Coordinates of C-alpha atoms and ligand atoms in Angstrom, one line a residue:
M1 CA 2.6 -25.6 0.7
K2 CA 5.1 -27.9 2.3
L3 CA 5.1 -31.7 1.7
K4 CA 5.4 -34.4 4.2
V5 CA 6.0 -38.0 3.1
C6 CA 5.0 -40.3 6.0
G7 CA 5.5 -44.0 6.8
M8 CA 9.2 -44.4 5.7
K9 CA 10.7 -47.8 6.5
Y10 CA 13.5 -48.9 4.2
Q11 CA 17.0 -47.3 4.2
D12 CA 17.5 -47.1 0.4
N13 CA 14.0 -46.0 -0.2
I14 CA 14.4 -43.3 2.5
A15 CA 17.5 -41.9 0.7
Q16 CA 15.6 -42.0 -2.7
V17 CA 12.6 -40.1 -1.3
A18 CA 15.0 -37.6 0.5
A19 CA 16.5 -36.8 -2.9
L20 CA 13.2 -35.4 -4.0
Q21 CA 13.5 -32.8 -1.2
P22 CA 10.3 -33.1 0.7
D23 CA 10.0 -30.8 3.7
Y24 CA 9.2 -33.6 6.2
L25 CA 9.8 -37.3 6.4
G26 CA 7.7 -39.3 8.8
F27 CA 8.8 -42.4 10.8
I28 CA 6.0 -44.3 12.5
F29 CA 7.0 -45.6 16.0
Y30 CA 3.8 -47.6 16.5
K31 CA 4.2 -51.3 16.6
K32 CA 0.8 -52.3 15.3
T33 CA 1.2 -50.9 11.8
P34 CA 3.0 -52.6 8.9
R35 CA 4.9 -49.3 8.4
H36 CA 6.5 -49.6 11.9
F37 CA 10.0 -48.1 11.7
D38 CA 12.6 -50.3 13.3
T39 CA 15.9 -49.6 11.6
K40 CA 18.3 -46.6 11.3
I41 CA 17.7 -43.3 9.6
P42 CA 20.3 -42.7 6.9
E43 CA 22.1 -39.3 6.8
L44 CA 19.5 -36.8 5.5
P45 CA 19.9 -33.2 4.1
E46 CA 19.6 -30.8 7.0
N47 CA 16.5 -29.0 5.6
I48 CA 14.4 -32.1 5.7
K49 CA 12.7 -32.4 9.1
K50 CA 12.4 -35.9 10.6
V51 CA 9.0 -36.5 12.2
G52 CA 8.4 -39.3 14.7
V53 CA 4.8 -40.5 14.7
F54 CA 3.4 -41.9 17.9
V55 CA 0.1 -43.4 19.0
N56 CA -0.8 -43.2 22.7
E57 CA 2.9 -43.7 23.6
E58 CA 4.5 -43.0 26.9
V59 CA 6.3 -39.7 27.3
G60 CA 9.6 -41.4 28.3
T61 CA 9.6 -43.5 25.1
I62 CA 8.9 -40.4 22.9
I63 CA 11.8 -38.5 24.5
Q64 CA 14.1 -41.4 24.0
K65 CA 13.2 -41.7 20.3
V66 CA 13.6 -38.0 19.7
N67 CA 17.1 -38.1 21.3
E68 CA 18.1 -41.3 19.6
F69 CA 16.9 -40.5 16.1
K70 CA 17.5 -36.7 16.3
L71 CA 13.9 -36.1 15.4
D72 CA 12.8 -32.5 14.5
A73 CA 9.1 -33.0 15.1
V74 CA 6.7 -35.3 17.0
Q75 CA 3.3 -36.2 15.7
L76 CA 0.8 -37.5 18.1
H77 CA -1.8 -39.7 16.4
G78 CA -3.7 -41.2 19.4
E79 CA -5.9 -39.8 22.1
E80 CA -3.2 -37.7 23.7
S81 CA -4.6 -34.9 25.9
P82 CA -3.7 -31.2 25.9
Y83 CA -1.9 -31.9 29.2
F84 CA 0.2 -34.6 27.6
C85 CA 1.2 -32.2 24.8
S86 CA 2.1 -29.5 27.3
I87 CA 4.4 -32.0 29.1
L88 CA 6.2 -32.8 25.9
Q89 CA 6.5 -29.1 25.1
S90 CA 8.0 -28.2 28.4
T91 CA 10.2 -31.1 29.2
T92 CA 13.9 -30.4 29.6
L93 CA 14.8 -34.0 28.8
L94 CA 14.8 -33.5 25.0
S95 CA 18.2 -33.0 23.5
R96 CA 16.7 -30.7 20.8
P97 CA 13.7 -28.4 20.2
I98 CA 10.8 -30.1 18.5
E99 CA 7.8 -29.1 16.6
L100 CA 4.6 -30.7 18.0
I101 CA 1.9 -31.9 15.6
K102 CA -1.4 -33.0 17.0
V103 CA -3.6 -35.2 14.8
F104 CA -7.4 -35.1 14.6
S105 CA -9.4 -37.7 12.7
V106 CA -12.2 -36.4 10.5
L107 CA -14.9 -38.3 8.7
D108 CA -18.4 -37.0 7.9
G109 CA -18.2 -34.1 10.3
F110 CA -15.9 -32.6 12.9
N111 CA -16.4 -30.7 16.1
F112 CA -13.9 -27.9 15.8
E113 CA -14.4 -26.9 19.4
I114 CA -12.1 -29.6 20.6
L115 CA -9.2 -27.8 19.0
E116 CA -9.3 -24.9 21.4
A117 CA -7.7 -26.8 24.3
F118 CA -4.8 -27.7 22.1
E119 CA -4.2 -24.2 20.7
N120 CA -1.4 -23.3 23.1
V121 CA 0.2 -26.7 23.5
C122 CA 1.1 -27.7 19.9
D123 CA 2.7 -26.1 16.8
Y124 CA 0.5 -27.6 14.1
F125 CA -2.8 -29.5 13.7
L126 CA -3.0 -32.4 11.3
F127 CA -6.3 -33.5 9.8
D128 CA -6.5 -37.1 8.8
T129 CA -9.3 -39.4 7.7
K130 CA -10.9 -41.4 10.5
G131 CA -10.4 -45.1 9.7
K132 CA -9.6 -48.5 11.1
L133 CA -6.0 -47.6 11.6
P134 CA -4.5 -44.5 13.0
G135 CA -3.3 -43.2 9.6
G136 CA -2.5 -44.8 6.3
N137 CA -6.1 -45.9 5.5
G138 CA -5.9 -44.5 2.0
Y139 CA -9.1 -42.6 1.7
Q140 CA -10.1 -39.0 1.9
F141 CA -12.4 -36.9 4.0
D142 CA -14.5 -33.9 2.8
W143 CA -12.1 -31.0 2.7
S144 CA -14.8 -28.5 2.5
L145 CA -15.4 -29.1 6.2
L146 CA -12.3 -26.9 6.7
N147 CA -14.3 -24.0 5.5
H148 CA -15.4 -23.8 9.1
Y149 CA -11.9 -24.0 10.5
P150 CA -12.0 -21.5 13.4
S151 CA -8.3 -21.3 14.2
T152 CA -5.3 -19.5 12.7
K153 CA -3.0 -22.4 13.6
P154 CA -1.3 -23.8 10.5
F155 CA -2.3 -27.4 9.7
F156 CA -1.3 -30.4 7.7
L157 CA -3.8 -31.9 5.3
S158 CA -3.7 -35.7 5.3
G159 CA -5.7 -38.8 4.4
G160 CA -5.7 -40.7 1.1
I161 CA -3.9 -38.0 -1.0
G162 CA -2.5 -39.4 -4.2
L163 CA -1.9 -38.4 -7.9
D164 CA -5.7 -38.5 -8.5
Q165 CA -6.0 -35.6 -6.1
V166 CA -3.8 -33.1 -7.9
D167 CA -6.6 -31.1 -9.4
E168 CA -8.6 -31.2 -6.2
I169 CA -5.5 -29.9 -4.3
K170 CA -5.2 -27.1 -6.8
Q171 CA -8.9 -26.2 -6.2
F172 CA -8.5 -26.5 -2.5
K173 CA -5.4 -24.2 -2.6
A174 CA -7.5 -21.5 -4.3
S175 CA -10.3 -21.8 -1.7
E176 CA -10.7 -20.0 1.6
A177 CA -10.5 -23.3 3.4
S178 CA -6.8 -23.6 2.6
K179 CA -5.8 -20.3 4.2
Y180 CA -4.0 -21.9 7.1
C181 CA -3.0 -25.1 5.3
Y182 CA 0.7 -25.4 5.9
A183 CA 1.5 -28.8 4.4
I184 CA 0.2 -31.8 2.5
D185 CA 0.9 -35.2 4.1
V186 CA 1.1 -38.3 1.8
N187 CA 1.5 -41.9 2.6
S188 CA -0.2 -45.0 1.4
K189 CA -1.3 -43.8 -2.0
F190 CA 2.4 -43.6 -3.0
E191 CA 3.4 -47.1 -2.0
K192 CA 4.3 -50.3 -3.8
E193 CA 3.8 -52.1 -0.5
P194 CA 3.4 -50.8 3.1
G195 CA 6.4 -48.6 3.9
L196 CA 8.0 -48.8 0.4
K197 CA 7.4 -45.6 -1.5
N198 CA 6.9 -45.4 -5.3
I199 CA 9.6 -42.9 -6.3
S200 CA 8.4 -42.1 -9.8
A201 CA 4.8 -41.5 -8.6
L202 CA 6.1 -39.1 -5.9
K203 CA 8.2 -37.3 -8.4
E204 CA 5.3 -36.8 -10.7
F205 CA 3.2 -35.5 -7.8
I206 CA 5.8 -33.0 -6.7
N207 CA 6.3 -31.8 -10.3
K208 CA 2.6 -31.3 -10.8
L209 CA 2.2 -29.4 -7.5
S210 CA 5.4 -27.3 -7.8
D211 CA 4.1 -26.0 -11.2
K212 CA 4.8 -22.2 -10.9
K213 CA 1.1 -21.4 -11.1
M214 CA 0.5 -23.5 -8.0
Q215 CA 2.6 -21.5 -5.6
N216 CA 1.1 -19.2 -3.1
Y217 CA 2.1 -15.6 -3.8
N218 CA 0.3 -14.1 -0.8
V219 CA 1.9 -13.7 2.6
D220 CA 1.6 -16.7 4.9
D221 CA 0.6 -16.6 8.5
K222 CA 4.1 -16.1 9.7
G223 CA 4.7 -13.1 7.4
Y224 CA 6.6 -14.8 4.6
Y225 CA 6.4 -14.8 0.9
G226 CA 8.2 -18.0 0.1
E227 CA 11.6 -17.5 1.8
F228 CA 11.2 -13.7 2.0
G229 CA 9.6 -11.4 4.5
G230 CA 9.3 -11.9 8.2
A231 CA 9.9 -9.4 11.0
F232 CA 13.5 -8.8 11.9
I233 CA 13.2 -6.0 14.4
P234 CA 14.9 -4.9 17.6
E235 CA 13.2 -6.3 20.7
M236 CA 12.1 -2.9 21.8
L237 CA 9.9 -2.5 18.7
Y238 CA 8.2 -5.9 19.2
P239 CA 5.1 -4.7 21.1
N240 CA 4.3 -2.0 18.5
V241 CA 4.6 -4.3 15.5
E242 CA 2.8 -7.1 17.3
E243 CA -0.1 -4.9 18.2
L244 CA -0.5 -4.1 14.5
R245 CA 0.0 -7.7 13.4
Q246 CA -2.7 -8.9 15.8
N247 CA -5.2 -6.2 14.7
Y248 CA -4.7 -5.2 11.1
L249 CA -6.8 -7.9 9.3
K250 CA -9.5 -7.7 11.9
I251 CA -9.8 -4.0 11.6
M252 CA -9.7 -4.0 7.8
A253 CA -12.5 -6.5 7.8
E254 CA -14.8 -4.3 9.8
P255 CA -17.7 -3.0 7.6
D256 CA -17.3 0.4 9.2
F257 CA -13.7 0.6 8.3
Q258 CA -14.3 -0.5 4.7
K259 CA -17.1 2.0 4.4
Q260 CA -14.9 4.8 5.5
F261 CA -12.0 3.7 3.4
D262 CA -14.1 3.4 0.3
Q263 CA -15.8 6.7 0.9
L264 CA -12.5 8.6 1.3
L265 CA -11.0 6.9 -1.8
K266 CA -14.0 8.1 -3.7
D267 CA -14.7 11.6 -2.4
Y268 CA -11.2 12.7 -1.4
V269 CA -8.8 10.8 -3.6
G270 CA -11.0 10.8 -6.6
R271 CA -11.3 7.0 -7.2
P272 CA -11.9 5.0 -9.2
S273 CA -9.0 6.2 -11.3
P274 CA -9.7 5.8 -15.0
L275 CA -8.5 2.9 -17.0
Y276 CA -7.5 4.7 -20.2
F277 CA -7.0 3.0 -23.6
A278 CA -4.0 4.8 -25.0
K279 CA -4.9 4.7 -28.6
R280 CA -1.9 6.5 -30.2
L281 CA 0.6 4.7 -28.0
S282 CA -1.0 1.4 -28.9
E283 CA -0.8 2.2 -32.6
K284 CA 2.9 3.0 -32.3
Y285 CA 3.7 -0.3 -30.6
N286 CA 1.1 -2.4 -32.4
T287 CA -0.6 -3.8 -29.3
K288 CA -3.4 -2.7 -26.9
I289 CA -2.1 -0.6 -24.1
Y290 CA -4.3 0.5 -21.2
L291 CA -3.0 3.0 -18.6
K292 CA -4.3 2.8 -15.0
R293 CA -4.4 6.5 -14.2
E294 CA -3.0 6.6 -10.6
D295 CA -1.5 10.0 -11.7
L296 CA -5.0 11.5 -11.4
N297 CA -5.3 10.7 -7.7
H298 CA -5.2 13.6 -5.2
T299 CA -1.5 14.4 -4.5
G300 CA -0.6 12.9 -7.8
A301 CA 0.3 9.3 -7.3
H302 CA -0.8 6.0 -5.8
K303 CA 0.8 6.6 -2.4
I304 CA -2.3 8.3 -1.0
N305 CA -4.2 4.9 -1.2
N306 CA -1.9 3.5 1.4
T307 CA -1.7 6.6 3.7
I308 CA -5.5 6.9 3.8
G309 CA -5.7 3.2 4.8
Q310 CA -3.0 3.5 7.5
I311 CA -4.4 6.7 9.0
L312 CA -7.7 5.0 9.5
M313 CA -5.9 2.0 11.0
A314 CA -4.0 4.3 13.4
K315 CA -7.3 5.9 14.5
R316 CA -8.9 2.5 15.2
L317 CA -5.8 1.6 17.3
G318 CA -6.3 4.8 19.3
K319 CA -3.1 6.6 18.1
T320 CA -2.9 10.3 18.1
R321 CA 0.6 10.9 16.6
I322 CA 1.9 9.9 13.2
I323 CA 5.5 9.5 12.1
A324 CA 6.9 8.7 8.7
E325 CA 10.2 8.6 6.8
T326 CA 10.6 10.0 3.4
G327 CA 13.4 10.1 0.8
A328 CA 12.3 12.4 -2.1
G329 CA 9.3 13.6 0.0
Q330 CA 6.5 12.0 -1.9
H331 CA 5.5 9.7 0.9
G332 CA 6.0 12.5 3.4
V333 CA 3.6 14.7 1.5
A334 CA 1.0 11.8 1.3
T335 CA 1.3 11.3 5.0
A336 CA 1.1 15.0 5.9
T337 CA -2.0 15.2 3.7
V338 CA -3.9 12.5 5.6
C339 CA -2.8 13.8 9.0
A340 CA -4.2 17.2 8.1
L341 CA -7.4 15.5 6.9
M342 CA -7.7 13.7 10.2
G343 CA -6.3 16.4 12.5
L344 CA -3.4 14.2 13.8
E345 CA 0.1 15.4 14.7
C346 CA 2.6 14.5 12.0
I347 CA 6.4 14.2 12.2
V348 CA 8.3 13.4 9.0
Y349 CA 11.9 12.3 9.2
M350 CA 14.0 13.2 6.2
G351 CA 17.7 13.1 5.6
E352 CA 19.4 16.5 5.7
I353 CA 20.7 16.1 2.2
D354 CA 17.3 15.2 0.9
I355 CA 15.8 18.2 2.6
A356 CA 18.1 20.4 0.6
R357 CA 17.4 18.6 -2.7
Q358 CA 13.6 18.4 -2.3
A359 CA 12.7 21.9 -1.2
P360 CA 9.2 22.0 -2.9
N361 CA 8.1 18.8 -1.1
V362 CA 9.5 20.1 2.2
A363 CA 7.4 23.3 1.7
R364 CA 4.3 21.2 0.9
M365 CA 4.7 19.1 4.1
K366 CA 5.1 22.3 6.2
M367 CA 2.1 23.9 4.6
L368 CA 0.1 20.8 5.5
G369 CA 1.1 21.2 9.1
A370 CA 3.8 18.6 9.4
T371 CA 7.0 18.9 11.3
V372 CA 10.0 17.9 9.2
V373 CA 12.9 16.6 11.3
P374 CA 16.3 16.4 9.6
A375 CA 18.3 13.2 10.0
L376 CA 21.8 14.3 10.6
S377 CA 23.7 11.0 10.9
G378 CA 25.3 8.7 8.3
S379 CA 24.8 9.6 4.6
R380 CA 21.9 11.9 5.7
T381 CA 19.5 10.3 3.3
L382 CA 16.5 7.8 3.4
K383 CA 18.3 5.1 5.4
D384 CA 19.1 7.5 8.2
A385 CA 15.6 9.0 8.1
T386 CA 14.3 5.5 8.6
N387 CA 16.6 4.8 11.5
E388 CA 15.4 8.1 13.2
A389 CA 11.7 7.1 12.6
I390 CA 12.3 3.7 14.2
R391 CA 14.0 5.3 17.2
D392 CA 11.1 7.7 17.6
W393 CA 8.6 4.7 17.5
I394 CA 10.5 2.8 20.2
N395 CA 10.4 5.9 22.4
N396 CA 6.7 6.5 21.8
P397 CA 5.1 3.1 21.6
V398 CA 1.7 4.0 23.0
N399 CA 0.4 7.0 21.1
T400 CA 2.3 6.8 17.9
H401 CA 1.7 4.9 14.6
Y402 CA 4.5 4.6 12.0
I403 CA 3.2 4.9 8.4
I404 CA 5.6 3.1 6.1
G405 CA 5.3 4.2 2.5
S406 CA 5.9 1.1 0.4
A407 CA 5.3 -2.7 0.5
I408 CA 8.4 -3.1 2.7
G409 CA 9.2 -3.3 6.4
P410 CA 8.5 -6.0 9.0
H411 CA 5.4 -8.1 8.7
P412 CA 2.5 -7.1 8.6
Y413 CA 3.5 -3.9 6.7
P414 CA 4.2 -5.4 3.3
D415 CA 0.9 -7.2 3.4
M416 CA -1.1 -4.3 4.9
V417 CA 0.3 -1.8 2.3
T418 CA -0.4 -4.3 -0.5
R419 CA -4.0 -4.8 0.6
F420 CA -4.6 -1.0 0.7
Q421 CA -3.1 -0.7 -2.8
A422 CA -5.0 -3.7 -4.1
V423 CA -7.9 -1.3 -4.9
I424 CA -5.9 -0.7 -8.1
S425 CA -6.3 -4.2 -9.5
E426 CA -9.8 -4.5 -8.1
E427 CA -10.8 -1.6 -10.2
I428 CA -8.8 -2.8 -13.3
K429 CA -10.9 -6.0 -13.2
T430 CA -14.2 -4.3 -13.5
Q431 CA -13.0 -1.6 -15.8
L432 CA -11.3 -4.0 -18.2
K433 CA -14.5 -6.1 -18.3
T434 CA -16.3 -3.0 -19.6
H435 CA -13.6 -2.2 -22.2
E436 CA -12.7 -5.7 -23.4
G437 CA -15.4 -8.0 -22.1
R438 CA -12.9 -9.8 -19.9
E439 CA -11.4 -9.1 -16.5
N440 CA -7.9 -10.5 -17.2
P441 CA -5.4 -8.7 -19.4
D442 CA -2.5 -10.6 -20.9
Y443 CA 0.0 -8.5 -19.1
V444 CA 0.1 -6.3 -16.0
V445 CA 3.1 -4.0 -15.8
A446 CA 4.3 -1.6 -13.0
C447 CA 7.5 0.0 -11.9
I448 CA 9.1 -1.0 -8.7
G449 CA 10.8 1.1 -6.0
G450 CA 9.8 -0.7 -2.8
G451 CA 7.0 -2.2 -4.8
S452 CA 3.7 -0.8 -3.5
N453 CA 2.1 0.4 -6.8
A454 CA 3.2 -2.9 -8.4
A455 CA 1.9 -5.0 -5.5
G456 CA -1.5 -3.3 -5.8
T457 CA -1.6 -3.7 -9.6
Y458 CA -0.7 -7.4 -9.4
Y459 CA -2.7 -8.4 -6.3
H460 CA -5.9 -9.7 -7.8
Y461 CA -3.9 -11.3 -10.7
L462 CA -1.2 -13.1 -8.7
H463 CA -3.0 -16.5 -9.0
E464 CA -4.6 -15.9 -12.4
E465 CA -2.5 -18.3 -14.6
D466 CA -3.3 -16.5 -17.9
V467 CA -2.0 -13.1 -16.7
N468 CA 1.7 -12.4 -17.2
I469 CA 3.4 -10.1 -14.7
I470 CA 6.1 -7.6 -15.6
A471 CA 8.1 -5.8 -13.0
V472 CA 10.2 -2.8 -14.1
E473 CA 13.2 -1.7 -12.1
A474 CA 15.5 1.3 -12.6
A475 CA 18.9 0.4 -14.2
G476 CA 20.2 3.9 -13.7
L477 CA 23.2 4.4 -16.0
G478 CA 23.2 0.7 -16.8
V479 CA 23.0 -2.5 -14.8
D480 CA 26.8 -3.0 -14.8
S481 CA 27.7 0.7 -14.4
G482 CA 27.8 0.7 -10.6
E483 CA 25.1 3.4 -10.7
S484 CA 21.9 1.4 -10.7
A485 CA 18.9 0.3 -8.6
A486 CA 18.2 -3.0 -10.4
T487 CA 17.8 -5.1 -7.3
S488 CA 16.5 -8.3 -9.1
V489 CA 19.8 -8.5 -11.0
L490 CA 22.2 -7.1 -8.5
G491 CA 20.6 -8.1 -5.2
K492 CA 21.3 -10.9 -2.9
E493 CA 19.3 -12.1 0.0
G494 CA 19.6 -9.8 3.0
I495 CA 17.8 -7.9 5.7
I496 CA 16.7 -4.3 5.2
H497 CA 14.1 -2.3 7.2
G498 CA 13.0 -5.3 9.1
C499 CA 12.4 -7.9 6.4
K500 CA 14.3 -10.5 4.6
T501 CA 14.4 -9.7 0.9
L502 CA 16.6 -9.1 -2.2
L503 CA 19.0 -6.3 -1.5
M504 CA 21.9 -4.7 -3.2
Q505 CA 24.9 -5.2 -1.0
T506 CA 28.7 -5.7 -0.9
K507 CA 30.3 -9.1 -0.3
D508 CA 30.4 -8.4 3.4
G509 CA 26.8 -7.3 3.6
Q510 CA 27.1 -3.5 3.5
I511 CA 24.1 -2.0 1.7
T512 CA 25.1 -0.5 -1.7
E513 CA 24.0 3.1 -2.5
P514 CA 21.5 2.7 -5.3
Y515 CA 21.2 5.2 -8.1
S516 CA 18.3 6.2 -10.4
I517 CA 17.3 9.4 -12.0
S518 CA 13.9 8.9 -10.4
A519 CA 13.9 9.4 -6.7
G520 CA 11.0 7.0 -6.1
L521 CA 12.9 4.0 -7.6
D522 CA 16.2 4.8 -5.9
Y523 CA 15.9 2.1 -3.3
P524 CA 18.5 -0.7 -2.6
G525 CA 15.9 -3.4 -2.1
V526 CA 12.4 -4.6 -3.2
G527 CA 9.5 -5.6 -1.1
P528 CA 9.5 -9.3 -0.1
M529 CA 6.5 -10.2 -2.3
H530 CA 8.5 -9.0 -5.3
A531 CA 11.6 -10.9 -4.2
H532 CA 9.4 -14.0 -4.2
L533 CA 7.8 -13.3 -7.6
C534 CA 11.4 -12.9 -8.9
K535 CA 12.8 -16.0 -7.4
T536 CA 9.9 -18.2 -8.5
G537 CA 9.8 -16.7 -12.0
R538 CA 6.1 -15.7 -11.6
A539 CA 7.1 -12.2 -12.7
E540 CA 9.4 -11.2 -15.5
F541 CA 11.8 -8.5 -14.3
M542 CA 13.1 -5.8 -16.7
A543 CA 15.7 -3.1 -15.9
I544 CA 15.3 0.3 -17.7
T545 CA 18.0 2.9 -17.9
D546 CA 17.6 6.6 -17.1
D547 CA 17.9 7.4 -20.8
D548 CA 15.2 5.0 -22.0
A549 CA 12.9 6.1 -19.2
M550 CA 13.2 9.8 -20.0
K551 CA 12.6 9.3 -23.7
A552 CA 9.6 7.1 -23.0
G553 CA 8.2 9.8 -20.7
L554 CA 8.6 12.5 -23.3
E555 CA 7.0 10.1 -25.9
L556 CA 3.9 9.8 -23.7
C557 CA 3.6 13.6 -23.5
K558 CA 3.7 13.9 -27.3
L559 CA 1.4 10.9 -28.1
E560 CA -1.2 11.1 -25.3
G561 CA -0.9 14.5 -23.7
I562 CA 0.1 13.0 -20.4
I563 CA 3.2 14.0 -18.5
P564 CA 4.2 11.0 -16.4
A565 CA 6.3 10.8 -13.2
I566 CA 9.8 9.6 -14.1
E567 CA 9.1 6.4 -12.1
S568 CA 6.2 5.6 -14.3
S569 CA 8.2 6.4 -17.4
H570 CA 10.4 3.4 -16.6
A571 CA 7.4 1.1 -17.1
L572 CA 6.5 2.9 -20.4
A573 CA 10.0 2.2 -21.7
I574 CA 9.5 -1.6 -21.9
F575 CA 7.8 -1.2 -25.3
K576 CA 11.1 -0.3 -26.8
H577 CA 12.5 -3.6 -25.6
K578 CA 9.7 -6.1 -25.7
T579 CA 7.4 -6.9 -28.5
F580 CA 3.8 -7.7 -27.8
K581 CA 1.2 -9.3 -30.1
P582 CA -1.3 -7.0 -31.8
D583 CA -4.2 -8.4 -29.8
D584 CA -2.4 -8.6 -26.5
V585 CA -4.0 -6.5 -23.8
V586 CA -1.3 -4.8 -21.7
V587 CA -2.4 -2.9 -18.5
M588 CA 0.2 -0.6 -17.1
S589 CA 0.2 1.3 -13.8
L590 CA 0.8 5.0 -14.5
S591 CA 1.8 5.4 -10.9
G592 CA 2.2 9.2 -10.8
R593 CA 2.2 12.5 -12.6
G594 CA 5.2 14.4 -13.8
D595 CA 4.7 17.8 -12.2
K596 CA 7.2 17.0 -9.5
D597 CA 9.8 16.0 -12.1
L598 CA 9.5 19.1 -14.3
Q599 CA 13.0 20.4 -13.4
N600 CA 14.5 17.0 -14.2
Y601 CA 12.8 16.8 -17.6
I602 CA 13.9 20.4 -18.4
E603 CA 17.5 19.8 -17.6
Y604 CA 17.6 16.4 -19.3
F605 CA 16.1 17.6 -22.6
K606 CA 17.4 21.2 -22.4
I607 CA 13.8 22.3 -22.9
Ligands
LIG701 C1 7.0 6.5 -4.7 C2 6.7 6.3 -6.1 C3 7.0 5.0 -6.8 C4 7.7 3.9 -6.2 O1 7.1 3.4 -5.0 P1 6.5 1.9 -5.0 O2 6.3 1.6 -3.6 O3 7.5 1.0 -5.6 O4 5.2 2.0 -5.8 C5 6.6 4.9 -8.1 N1 6.0 5.9 -8.8 C6 5.7 7.1 -8.2 C7 5.0 8.1 -9.0 C8 6.0 7.3 -6.9 O5 5.7 8.5 -6.3

């Protein structure tokens, strides 16, 4: 959540508060308050937005103040009408674009119906406590009223927020009522006198709230995980993605949809997948290791959870034709499978080189009735297949749904895929309760290609402070070898497949070819959720080499009688590098089975 500090007055004090890096600073241009701003604004860092606060002011005056003080936002704290807001929004007299924040005062109750007329004429709502003065009264309203918030417009929470409210804010953040809470607005509770802010108290407040456990790790309403995510797409694709964005949550919430999804996961995929206590592996590493057996799903991995979800989504949206991209062919097979199940046409784009390398999966897709179209341009691998799929979608916007195979792509894909895969952690919670008497393990661990099995394994634990998260990437021949896929170490911020995330690239922004012995981890980026988990330190990232992974895979065969996918073997290899306590409970996603990797194991170990 963002922070706004309002009621700034004195130059030195403004500079001191700005040094704490709040997101917004508020200046009140209302003469009847002791915090009335009447001097100059000192030079501020560019990322701090300057908000002018007005009460029943004339449009001309507001425009003049915006231009004079280079304000980034206007907050209307009086009885301004929707029409008034629309004038401010559309005037050409402003020298710069502004964000418009409309304030509503709340006391014992609030009639949310009045918001409707303001929906299209402001950018944010702000809820303040109704009091003698317009703002700065220093007491709080009942935040649980926001449980009934009917809108999806992001809002500022204001009114009497001080250090005493830190715990309450934490609780609020965990509640449904905070879903659209965009920022917290503080003022009088952090003052030595009206307009003079108490720097040490503000610092303490910011520290307590920016505590890593306090962050939001879910996607926000604009499609971002922290600074990562969004939808960076060609304009021609906008209607397709927007149709999905507007409908996906609504459709997923329909009881009928949930019933059908659950039923297919149970009867067709074979869920719940077991949570297996790996006794001999646990003895070897002197800790308690549980394996979440996604390898036992129909088609041999977690990918089917997502394709089942998306095919049901496509049907609800009235689509009759499915396209997908695939690299090694795993996602192509999972997509062809559900298309056969539902009787929909299926076109899978695959690089020409990959088609030659992955003959068994190409054969599977064909047997399942899919058309495999070779991508002939560029390096003729996954990236080119993705480009072809996007081109197809642009040309067939009405009847076609594009099934993306990991927690990547433009918003809403990462969130949608994550929600379909979240069944993994949902099941872990109940299963672990049976095994250990508690829902939360000490660690959840998963390998990361794009990050869908990991996102599903972490989802219900993201905000559980006592659960540590470990993300395992492929180091290939070694992180510094030039032959690697360890994005968290080697990646920089960039845009790939429609979202902003961490990405392996050269100095001038060319995507670097990744390398890993496992086809599923051989991806130059990670999904935006994982970029955020990495950046904030919520997850610990480890990079595992080909060699360590292969040996850990073989070890699982010998100790537990399970042949894992090479992707999953990367996660298993962390026990060689990290020591856990004997009573730690470590839950690991065994994302897939090793049948598809037999040839690789045979060649590697000369079996
Ligand atoms: C595709 C695949 C992965 C990697 O994909 P994510 O989206 O990162 O989960 C991991 N394991 C297996 C078995 C796979 O098939």
